[in-house]
Amino acid sequence: MKIVELDGYGVNPGDLSWDAISKLGEFKLYDRTSQEDVVSRAKEAEVILINKVNITDEIMGQLPKLKYIGVLATGYNVVDIEAASRRGVLVSNIPAYSTDSVAQMTFAHILNMVNRVEHYADLNRMGRWSNNPDFCYWDTPLMEISGKTIGILGLGSIGSKVARIAQDFGMDVYAFTSKSSSELPAGIQKTAIDGLLSVSDILTLHCPLTSETRELINKESLKKMKHGALLINTGRGQLVNEQDVAEALNSGQLGGYGADVMCEEPPLADNPLFAQPNAFITPHVAWATIDARTRLMNILEENLKSYIDGSPKNIVNKTK
């Protein structure tokens, strides 16, 4: 069985091993692959592994030996799922491997904005505290999150983990979710979108990107939020209109925006968010802890072994 990994560097830049995968077939690893090179590199493969490379119907039509696409992520929008199903190509993903890491990054952004640890550490490296006339100083608002309201948009595995952490911090937790109120753990109040916007001191986004959720956070929805509220996005960049978020930050309607994702990745250098001092952007690394990526590689191995054994798991499509 020929296995081709088309863009392995983003998942494993060399600190983890591909040995377990290479033992399952004739394995070829590429760090990166342009869209133009996908067909030439994968034309003999039964299995292709991808992270961000797009596999379209047209590409699948030029890969006659292709039977299985392994997406090394939870989201699988990089594959034309309908075309894969029609062509009899199985598509698998890596579910729930990064829940703890993404929830951790969510609170890293929250705590960064309310405590500004890096800001003060940087000032003190330049002698600010050493030259201070008093025993302490602060030049940013400092906020205790206990007793504040966090709104969670989407209550899947990551949103649910965020809710549990928020409760441990003593926060009041509201959520917009498709789950019924009776399904929610104690202490989580279900609410509609407008209610979530109006009640949240901190709003955090954990819903999938769909036609209904694309740019759900925009000029109009931002007006419904509390003045000075904080917005966190560790879900998908396109859940927000970035220009509208930048304008809300500039006006003070938003007190801060912490994001690990952007609409275009890598982002353009002139993205309006980069000009906003209260926008804190990390480079899509919430999922990238060594722990999460180790789980990803282990699940990938299990996925491939189950495919070889004839009982594939974590399949996201139905073949015809």
Coordinates of C-alpha atoms in Angstrom, one line a residue, residues 16-230:
L16 CA 7.7 13.4 16.6
S17 CA 8.3 10.2 14.6
W18 CA 6.7 9.0 11.4
D19 CA 8.1 5.5 12.0
A20 CA 4.8 3.9 13.0
I21 CA 3.1 5.2 9.8
S22 CA 6.0 4.1 7.6
K23 CA 5.7 0.5 8.8
L24 CA 2.1 0.3 7.4
G25 CA 3.1 0.6 3.8
E26 CA 5.3 2.3 1.2
F27 CA 5.5 5.7 2.8
K28 CA 6.5 9.0 1.2
L29 CA 6.6 12.2 3.3
Y30 CA 6.5 15.7 1.9
D31 CA 6.8 18.7 4.2
R32 CA 4.7 20.9 2.0
T33 CA 2.9 20.5 -1.3
S34 CA 1.5 23.2 -3.6
Q35 CA -1.9 22.6 -5.1
E36 CA -0.3 22.2 -8.5
D37 CA 1.9 19.3 -7.3
V38 CA -0.8 17.3 -5.6
V39 CA -1.6 15.0 -8.5
S40 CA 2.0 14.3 -9.5
R41 CA 2.9 13.4 -6.0
A42 CA -0.1 11.4 -5.1
K43 CA -1.0 9.7 -8.5
E44 CA 0.2 6.2 -7.3
A45 CA -1.1 6.4 -3.8
E46 CA -3.9 4.4 -2.3
V47 CA -3.8 6.5 0.8
I48 CA -3.1 10.2 1.0
L49 CA -2.6 12.1 4.3
I50 CA -3.3 15.9 4.5
N51 CA -3.6 18.7 6.9
K52 CA -4.4 21.9 4.8
V53 CA -3.9 20.7 1.2
N54 CA -7.3 20.9 -0.6
I55 CA -8.5 17.7 -2.3
T56 CA -11.1 18.6 -4.9
D57 CA -13.3 16.5 -7.1
E58 CA -11.0 17.4 -10.0
I59 CA -8.0 16.2 -8.1
M60 CA -9.6 12.9 -7.1
G61 CA -10.6 12.3 -10.7
Q62 CA -6.8 12.2 -11.5
L63 CA -5.9 9.8 -8.7
P64 CA -7.3 6.5 -9.9
K65 CA -5.7 4.4 -7.1
L66 CA -7.0 6.6 -4.3
K67 CA -9.2 4.8 -1.7
Y68 CA -8.6 6.7 1.5
I69 CA -7.9 10.3 2.6
G70 CA -6.7 10.8 6.1
V71 CA -7.2 14.4 7.3
L72 CA -4.8 15.2 10.2
A73 CA -7.2 17.5 11.9
T74 CA -10.7 17.5 13.3
G75 CA -12.1 19.7 10.6
Y76 CA -12.3 18.2 7.1
N77 CA -13.5 21.0 5.0
V78 CA -10.4 20.7 2.9
V79 CA -11.9 17.7 1.2
D80 CA -14.8 17.7 -1.2
I81 CA -16.8 15.2 0.9
E82 CA -19.6 14.7 -1.6
A83 CA -17.2 13.9 -4.4
A84 CA -15.2 11.5 -2.2
S85 CA -18.4 9.7 -1.3
R86 CA -19.5 9.5 -4.9
R87 CA -16.1 8.2 -5.9
G88 CA -16.0 5.6 -3.1
V89 CA -13.1 7.3 -1.3
L90 CA -13.1 7.0 2.5
V91 CA -12.3 10.2 4.5
S92 CA -11.2 10.1 8.1
N93 CA -10.4 12.8 10.6
I94 CA -8.7 13.1 14.0
P95 CA -11.5 13.9 16.5
A96 CA -11.1 15.5 19.9
Y97 CA -7.4 15.2 20.1
S98 CA -6.8 18.9 21.0
T99 CA -9.7 19.6 23.3
D100 CA -7.6 20.3 26.4
S101 CA -5.0 22.3 24.5
V102 CA -7.6 24.6 22.8
A103 CA -9.5 25.1 26.0
Q104 CA -6.2 26.1 27.6
M105 CA -5.4 28.6 24.9
T106 CA -8.9 30.1 25.3
F107 CA -8.1 30.9 28.9
A108 CA -4.5 32.0 28.0
H109 CA -6.2 34.7 25.9
I110 CA -8.7 35.6 28.6
L111 CA -6.1 35.8 31.3
N112 CA -3.7 37.7 29.0
M113 CA -6.3 40.4 28.5
V114 CA -7.4 40.7 32.2
N115 CA -3.9 40.4 33.7
R116 CA -1.5 41.5 31.0
V117 CA 1.3 39.4 32.3
E118 CA 3.5 39.8 29.2
H119 CA 3.0 43.6 29.2
Y120 CA 4.3 44.0 32.7
A121 CA 7.1 41.5 32.3
D122 CA 8.3 43.5 29.2
L123 CA 8.2 46.8 31.1
N124 CA 10.1 45.3 34.0
R125 CA 12.8 44.1 31.7
M126 CA 13.3 47.7 30.7
G127 CA 13.5 48.8 34.4
R128 CA 10.0 50.2 34.9
W129 CA 9.5 48.6 38.3
S130 CA 13.0 49.2 39.4
N131 CA 12.5 52.9 38.9
N132 CA 9.0 53.1 40.4
P133 CA 8.5 55.3 43.5
D134 CA 5.9 52.9 45.0
F135 CA 6.1 49.2 45.7
C136 CA 3.8 48.4 42.8
Y137 CA 2.2 50.0 39.7
W138 CA -0.3 49.2 37.0
D139 CA -1.2 51.1 33.8
T140 CA -3.8 48.7 32.4
P141 CA -7.3 47.8 33.8
L142 CA -7.0 44.6 35.9
M143 CA -10.1 42.5 36.2
E144 CA -11.1 39.5 38.3
I145 CA -13.0 37.0 36.2
S146 CA -14.7 35.3 39.2
G147 CA -18.4 36.5 39.2
K148 CA -18.2 37.6 35.6
T149 CA -20.4 36.1 32.9
I150 CA -18.8 34.0 30.1
G151 CA -20.9 33.3 27.0
I152 CA -19.9 30.2 25.0
L153 CA -21.1 29.9 21.4
G154 CA -21.1 26.2 20.7
L155 CA -21.0 23.5 23.4
G156 CA -19.2 20.6 21.8
S157 CA -16.1 19.0 23.4
I158 CA -14.1 22.2 23.5
G159 CA -16.9 24.5 24.5
S160 CA -17.9 22.1 27.3
K161 CA -14.3 21.9 28.6
V162 CA -14.2 25.7 28.6
A163 CA -17.5 25.8 30.5
R164 CA -16.0 23.5 33.2
I165 CA -12.9 25.6 33.6
A166 CA -15.0 28.8 33.8
Q167 CA -17.1 27.3 36.5
D168 CA -13.9 26.5 38.5
F169 CA -12.9 30.2 38.1
G170 CA -16.3 31.1 39.7
M171 CA -17.8 32.5 36.4
D172 CA -21.5 32.4 35.5
V173 CA -21.8 30.3 32.3
Y174 CA -24.2 30.9 29.5
A175 CA -24.3 29.0 26.2
F176 CA -25.8 29.0 22.8
T177 CA -26.1 25.4 21.8
S178 CA -28.3 22.9 19.9
K179 CA -28.5 20.8 23.0
S180 CA -31.6 21.0 25.1
S181 CA -31.5 22.6 28.5
S182 CA -32.1 19.2 30.1
E183 CA -28.9 17.9 28.4
L184 CA -26.7 20.6 29.9
P185 CA -24.5 20.1 33.0
A186 CA -25.6 21.9 36.1
G187 CA -24.7 25.6 36.2
I188 CA -24.9 26.2 32.4
Q189 CA -27.7 28.5 31.3
K190 CA -28.9 28.0 27.7
T191 CA -29.8 31.2 25.9
A192 CA -30.5 32.6 22.4
I193 CA -27.8 34.4 20.4
D194 CA -29.0 37.9 21.3
G195 CA -29.2 36.9 24.9
L196 CA -25.7 35.5 24.8
L197 CA -24.4 38.7 23.2
S198 CA -26.1 41.0 25.7
V199 CA -25.2 39.1 28.9
S200 CA -21.5 38.2 28.2
D201 CA -18.6 40.0 29.8
I202 CA -16.5 37.5 27.8
L203 CA -17.7 35.8 24.7
T204 CA -15.8 32.8 23.3
L205 CA -16.5 31.1 20.0
H206 CA -16.5 27.3 19.7
C207 CA -19.0 26.5 17.0
P208 CA -18.3 25.0 13.6
L209 CA -18.0 27.2 10.6
T210 CA -21.2 26.8 8.5
S211 CA -23.2 29.1 6.2
E212 CA -25.2 30.1 9.3
T213 CA -22.2 30.9 11.5
R214 CA -19.9 32.6 8.9
E215 CA -19.3 36.2 10.1
L216 CA -21.8 35.7 12.9
I217 CA -19.8 38.3 14.8
N218 CA -20.2 41.4 12.7
K219 CA -21.0 45.1 13.0
E220 CA -24.6 44.5 14.1
S221 CA -24.0 41.7 16.6
L222 CA -21.1 43.6 18.1
K223 CA -23.5 46.5 18.9
K224 CA -25.5 44.0 21.0
M225 CA -22.6 43.2 23.2
K226 CA -21.7 44.9 26.5
H227 CA -19.5 47.9 26.0
G228 CA -16.0 46.9 26.7
A229 CA -16.7 43.1 26.6
L230 CA -13.9 40.7 25.6

